[in-house]
Amino acid sequence: MDFVTATANIRASIFSIEQKSRFDVKSMAGNIIPAIATTNAIIAGQIVLEGMKILRDDWAKCTMSILQRRPTNRRKLIVPSPLEKPRESCYACAEKPEVTVSLNTETMTVGGFEEKVLKKHLGMVAPDVEIEDGKGTIIISSEEGETTENNEKTLSHFGVTNHTRLKCDDFLQEYELVVTILHNTVLSESRENPVEFTVSGSAAPAPAPLPAASAVETTKAVNEVTASNSLTPRKRNREEIEIEDNDDLVVL
């Protein structure tokens, strides 16, 4: 019991979760035992089956299994579903994750950006943040005490303005993310529930513009439309039924 309590509190401290006493852990563990013999065992078995597919390099057969509380009409308790392809706009599963954060750089502090945006919203544990300014300026470091003096300074103090790009790296999770800052002075007019920032996935690439027509082609098209509109209804009907091939017999 001492070992379980110690390891649970170590994990809780890593993820900033409230630690529990030995008595609390004992009471929780007693309630978890029935679940271990049911739901967890089923899910663990499904994980092993999917892991075997990965070891065989058979990714096409990998599925996502959903455990139902009650059997379906076909008497199935586990319902498989195909895996969805990663979305380019998702900052969690994209090949090169990137997000856009809209905030007021003149009021948002470095410490607030780390705690509220990176850790709480984006799920980072120990982020390192570097400004992509060609100088390698580091404003947040995962090393304790290295950039503590920056916490009370605003982002604008370090030259973070509109469209500034920040390279964020979480070594503990092996996760890299590029954050584009958009300076916004008015995010919410509500005084009771003010919005300090908004986060959105990376924007989809803009569609390629259509090739511009040359001036000669444009003039020709305009002349054709003008000539067509200038025809009287009777002349227009004649133009529509005119046949160039004189060998064909046309019955009107």
Short mmCIF file of C-alpha atoms in Angstrom, two decimals:
data_model
loop_
_atom_site.label_atom_id
_atom_site.label_comp_id
_atom_site.label_asym_id
_atom_site.label_seq_id
_atom_site.Cartn_x
_atom_site.Cartn_y
_atom_site.Cartn_z
CA MET A 1 0.00 0.00 0.00
CA ASP A 2 2.90 2.33 0.75
CA PHE A 3 4.37 1.68 -2.69
CA VAL A 4 1.05 2.39 -4.44
CA THR A 5 0.59 5.61 -2.46
CA ALA A 6 4.12 6.80 -3.22
CA THR A 7 3.97 6.10 -6.96
CA ALA A 8 0.48 7.61 -7.25
CA ASN A 9 1.59 10.83 -5.55
CA ILE A 10 4.70 11.03 -7.74
CA ARG A 11 2.54 10.83 -10.85
CA ALA A 12 0.09 13.33 -9.35
CA SER A 13 2.88 15.83 -8.72
CA ILE A 14 4.09 15.51 -12.32
CA PHE A 15 0.67 16.45 -13.69
CA SER A 16 -0.12 19.03 -10.99
CA ILE A 17 -2.85 16.86 -9.43
CA GLU A 18 -3.75 17.04 -5.75
CA GLN A 19 -1.91 14.36 -3.79
CA LYS A 20 -3.75 11.87 -1.57
CA SER A 21 -3.02 10.32 1.78
CA ARG A 22 -2.50 6.60 2.37
CA PHE A 23 -6.03 6.29 3.70
CA ASP A 24 -7.52 7.99 0.63
CA VAL A 25 -5.54 5.80 -1.74
CA LYS A 26 -6.62 2.67 0.14
CA SER A 27 -10.28 3.61 -0.11
CA MET A 28 -9.97 4.41 -3.82
CA ALA A 29 -8.09 1.21 -4.61
CA GLY A 30 -10.79 -0.82 -2.91
CA ASN A 31 -13.41 0.61 -5.24
CA ILE A 32 -11.27 0.14 -8.35
CA ILE A 33 -10.79 -3.62 -7.92
CA PRO A 34 -14.18 -4.58 -9.47
CA ALA A 35 -13.47 -2.37 -12.48
CA ILE A 36 -10.08 -4.01 -13.03
CA ALA A 37 -11.78 -7.37 -13.48
CA THR A 38 -14.27 -6.07 -16.04
CA THR A 39 -13.84 -2.99 -18.21
CA ASN A 40 -10.08 -2.58 -17.88
CA ALA A 41 -9.51 -6.25 -18.70
CA ILE A 42 -11.60 -6.00 -21.88
CA ILE A 43 -9.86 -2.83 -23.04
CA ALA A 44 -6.42 -4.27 -22.22
CA GLY A 45 -7.22 -7.31 -24.35
CA GLN A 46 -8.26 -5.07 -27.26
CA ILE A 47 -5.03 -3.10 -26.94
CA VAL A 48 -3.00 -6.30 -27.17
CA LEU A 49 -4.90 -7.40 -30.29
CA GLU A 50 -4.31 -4.03 -31.98
CA GLY A 51 -0.67 -4.11 -30.90
CA MET A 52 -0.21 -7.46 -32.63
CA LYS A 53 -1.50 -5.92 -35.87
CA ILE A 54 1.06 -3.13 -35.56
CA LEU A 55 3.87 -5.64 -34.96
CA ARG A 56 2.83 -7.45 -38.14
CA ASP A 57 2.92 -4.10 -39.97
CA ASP A 58 -0.72 -4.59 -40.88
CA TRP A 59 -1.91 -1.03 -40.29
CA ALA A 60 -4.86 -1.35 -42.67
CA LYS A 61 -6.61 -3.75 -40.29
CA CYS A 62 -6.20 -1.55 -37.21
CA THR A 63 -9.50 -0.34 -35.81
CA MET A 64 -10.85 1.74 -32.97
CA SER A 65 -12.92 -0.36 -30.56
CA ILE A 66 -15.85 1.11 -28.65
CA LEU A 67 -17.10 -0.74 -25.57
CA GLN A 68 -20.87 -0.39 -25.27
CA ARG A 69 -22.67 -0.39 -21.94
CA ARG A 70 -25.30 -2.66 -23.42
CA PRO A 71 -25.14 -5.10 -26.35
CA THR A 72 -26.26 -3.74 -29.70
CA ASN A 73 -29.12 -5.13 -31.79
CA ARG A 74 -26.62 -7.58 -33.27
CA ARG A 75 -25.66 -8.69 -29.75
CA LYS A 76 -22.21 -7.09 -29.90
CA LEU A 77 -20.62 -5.53 -26.86
CA ILE A 78 -17.49 -4.29 -28.67
CA VAL A 79 -18.11 -2.26 -31.82
CA PRO A 80 -15.07 -1.68 -34.09
CA SER A 81 -14.80 1.40 -36.28
CA PRO A 82 -12.17 2.40 -38.88
CA LEU A 83 -9.42 4.79 -37.89
CA GLU A 84 -9.77 8.36 -39.07
CA LYS A 85 -6.97 10.01 -41.00
CA PRO A 86 -5.07 12.78 -39.21
CA ARG A 87 -6.44 16.23 -39.89
CA GLU A 88 -3.97 18.85 -41.05
CA SER A 89 -5.70 21.47 -38.89
CA CYS A 90 -5.33 19.36 -35.71
CA TYR A 91 -2.39 20.48 -33.58
CA ALA A 92 -2.23 17.07 -31.87
CA CYS A 93 -2.06 14.65 -34.80
CA ALA A 94 -0.76 16.79 -37.68
CA GLU A 95 2.66 15.98 -39.11
CA LYS A 96 3.81 19.55 -38.43
CA PRO A 97 1.51 20.82 -35.66
CA GLU A 98 0.86 24.53 -35.66
CA VAL A 99 -1.73 26.67 -33.90
CA THR A 100 -2.76 30.30 -33.91
CA VAL A 101 -3.25 32.02 -30.57
CA SER A 102 -5.09 35.33 -30.45
CA LEU A 103 -4.32 37.43 -27.37
CA ASN A 104 -3.25 40.83 -26.16
CA THR A 105 0.55 40.79 -26.16
CA GLU A 106 0.64 43.99 -24.09
CA THR A 107 -1.23 42.45 -21.13
CA MET A 108 -0.48 38.71 -21.36
CA THR A 109 2.57 37.87 -19.28
CA VAL A 110 5.09 35.17 -20.09
CA GLY A 111 4.08 33.25 -16.97
CA GLY A 112 0.40 33.50 -17.88
CA PHE A 113 1.13 32.31 -21.41
CA GLU A 114 3.01 29.29 -20.05
CA GLU A 115 0.43 28.28 -17.44
CA LYS A 116 -2.85 29.14 -19.17
CA VAL A 117 -2.09 28.56 -22.85
CA LEU A 118 0.72 26.02 -23.06
CA LYS A 119 0.11 23.87 -19.99
CA LYS A 120 -3.61 24.15 -19.27
CA HIS A 121 -5.00 24.47 -22.80
CA LEU A 122 -2.41 22.72 -24.99
CA GLY A 123 -1.46 20.07 -22.42
CA MET A 124 2.28 20.66 -22.25
CA VAL A 125 4.17 19.62 -19.12
CA ALA A 126 7.58 21.31 -19.28
CA PRO A 127 7.68 23.59 -22.33
CA ASP A 128 10.64 25.43 -23.80
CA VAL A 129 9.68 28.45 -25.90
CA GLU A 130 11.94 30.13 -28.43
CA ILE A 131 11.12 33.14 -30.58
CA GLU A 132 11.75 32.55 -34.28
CA ASP A 133 13.55 35.85 -34.73
CA GLY A 134 16.84 34.52 -36.05
CA LYS A 135 18.52 35.14 -32.69
CA GLY A 136 17.20 32.12 -30.80
CA THR A 137 15.69 34.18 -27.98
CA ILE A 138 14.37 31.84 -25.26
CA ILE A 139 11.61 33.31 -23.09
CA ILE A 140 10.48 30.09 -21.34
CA SER A 141 12.77 27.28 -20.20
CA SER A 142 11.91 23.94 -18.63
CA GLU A 143 15.00 24.24 -16.46
CA GLU A 144 13.90 25.42 -13.02
CA GLY A 145 14.90 29.01 -12.27
CA GLU A 146 16.45 29.69 -15.67
CA THR A 147 13.78 32.10 -16.96
CA THR A 148 11.82 32.81 -13.76
CA GLU A 149 12.50 36.54 -14.07
CA ASN A 150 10.53 36.60 -17.32
CA ASN A 151 7.26 35.41 -15.77
CA GLU A 152 6.00 38.87 -14.80
CA LYS A 153 7.04 40.52 -18.06
CA THR A 154 4.61 40.85 -20.93
CA LEU A 155 5.08 39.17 -24.29
CA SER A 156 5.44 42.54 -25.99
CA HIS A 157 8.47 43.22 -23.78
CA PHE A 158 10.34 40.57 -25.77
CA GLY A 159 9.15 41.86 -29.13
CA VAL A 160 6.28 39.37 -29.48
CA THR A 161 3.77 41.20 -31.65
CA ASN A 162 1.32 40.41 -34.42
CA HIS A 163 2.27 37.30 -36.46
CA THR A 164 5.24 36.43 -34.25
CA ARG A 165 6.05 32.73 -34.39
CA LEU A 166 7.05 30.83 -31.25
CA LYS A 167 8.69 27.41 -31.35
CA CYS A 168 7.45 25.40 -28.36
CA ASP A 169 9.13 22.13 -27.40
CA ASP A 170 8.02 19.75 -24.63
CA PHE A 171 10.95 17.42 -23.99
CA LEU A 172 9.05 15.17 -21.57
CA GLN A 173 6.40 14.36 -24.17
CA GLU A 174 8.66 14.62 -27.25
CA TYR A 175 6.23 17.13 -28.70
CA GLU A 176 6.97 20.19 -30.82
CA LEU A 177 4.49 22.90 -31.71
CA VAL A 178 4.71 26.20 -33.58
CA VAL A 179 2.49 28.95 -32.18
CA THR A 180 1.62 31.99 -34.27
CA ILE A 181 0.64 34.97 -32.15
CA LEU A 182 -2.12 37.35 -33.29
CA HIS A 183 -2.26 40.57 -31.33
CA ASN A 184 -5.87 41.27 -30.33
CA THR A 185 -6.84 44.06 -27.95
CA VAL A 186 -10.55 43.16 -27.75
CA LEU A 187 -11.44 39.49 -27.31
CA SER A 188 -14.60 39.73 -25.23
CA GLU A 189 -16.80 42.61 -24.12
CA SER A 190 -18.14 40.65 -21.15
CA ARG A 191 -16.74 41.82 -17.82
CA GLU A 192 -18.02 38.79 -15.92
CA ASN A 193 -16.40 36.17 -18.17
CA PRO A 194 -13.55 37.88 -20.02
CA VAL A 195 -11.73 35.89 -22.69
CA GLU A 196 -7.96 36.25 -22.42
CA PHE A 197 -7.06 34.22 -25.51
CA THR A 198 -8.43 32.00 -28.25
CA VAL A 199 -6.71 29.02 -29.86
CA SER A 200 -7.38 27.68 -33.33
CA GLY A 201 -5.71 25.02 -35.45
CA SER A 202 -3.39 25.87 -38.30
CA ALA A 203 -5.21 27.39 -41.24
CA ALA A 204 -5.77 25.27 -44.31
CA PRO A 205 -3.70 26.21 -47.34
CA ALA A 206 -5.37 28.79 -49.52
CA PRO A 207 -6.61 27.49 -52.88
CA ALA A 208 -4.41 28.28 -55.86
CA PRO A 209 -5.70 31.27 -57.81
CA LEU A 210 -7.14 30.62 -61.22
CA PRO A 211 -4.86 31.58 -64.14
CA ALA A 212 -5.64 35.06 -65.31
CA ALA A 213 -6.89 35.33 -68.87
CA SER A 214 -4.87 37.42 -71.28
CA ALA A 215 -6.10 40.81 -72.41
CA VAL A 216 -6.76 39.50 -75.95
CA GLU A 217 -8.87 36.58 -74.69
CA THR A 218 -10.83 38.86 -72.35
CA THR A 219 -11.55 41.36 -75.12
CA LYS A 220 -12.63 38.56 -77.46
CA ALA A 221 -15.00 37.11 -74.85
CA VAL A 222 -16.56 40.52 -74.19
CA ASN A 223 -17.08 41.12 -77.90
CA GLU A 224 -18.75 37.73 -78.33
CA VAL A 225 -21.17 38.39 -75.46
CA THR A 226 -21.97 41.86 -76.76
CA ALA A 227 -22.62 40.55 -80.28
CA SER A 228 -24.84 37.79 -78.96
CA ASN A 229 -26.92 40.21 -76.90
CA SER A 230 -27.31 42.58 -79.87
CA LEU A 231 -29.07 39.94 -82.03
CA THR A 232 -32.83 40.10 -82.31
CA PRO A 233 -34.74 36.99 -81.16
CA ARG A 234 -35.42 35.93 -84.78
CA LYS A 235 -31.78 36.34 -85.84
CA ARG A 236 -30.64 34.52 -82.70
CA ASN A 237 -32.86 31.55 -83.51
CA ARG A 238 -31.40 31.41 -87.01
CA GLU A 239 -27.91 31.42 -85.62
CA GLU A 240 -28.74 28.52 -83.28
CA ILE A 241 -30.13 26.26 -86.04
CA GLU A 242 -27.55 27.10 -88.70
CA ILE A 243 -25.73 23.95 -89.89
CA GLU A 244 -22.32 24.20 -91.50
CA ASP A 245 -22.46 20.78 -93.16
CA ASN A 246 -24.69 21.10 -96.25
CA ASP A 247 -24.82 17.32 -96.76
CA ASP A 248 -26.95 16.74 -93.67
CA LEU A 249 -30.73 16.83 -93.87
CA VAL A 250 -32.23 18.83 -91.07
CA VAL A 251 -35.94 18.61 -90.31
CA LEU A 252 -37.29 21.51 -88.29
#
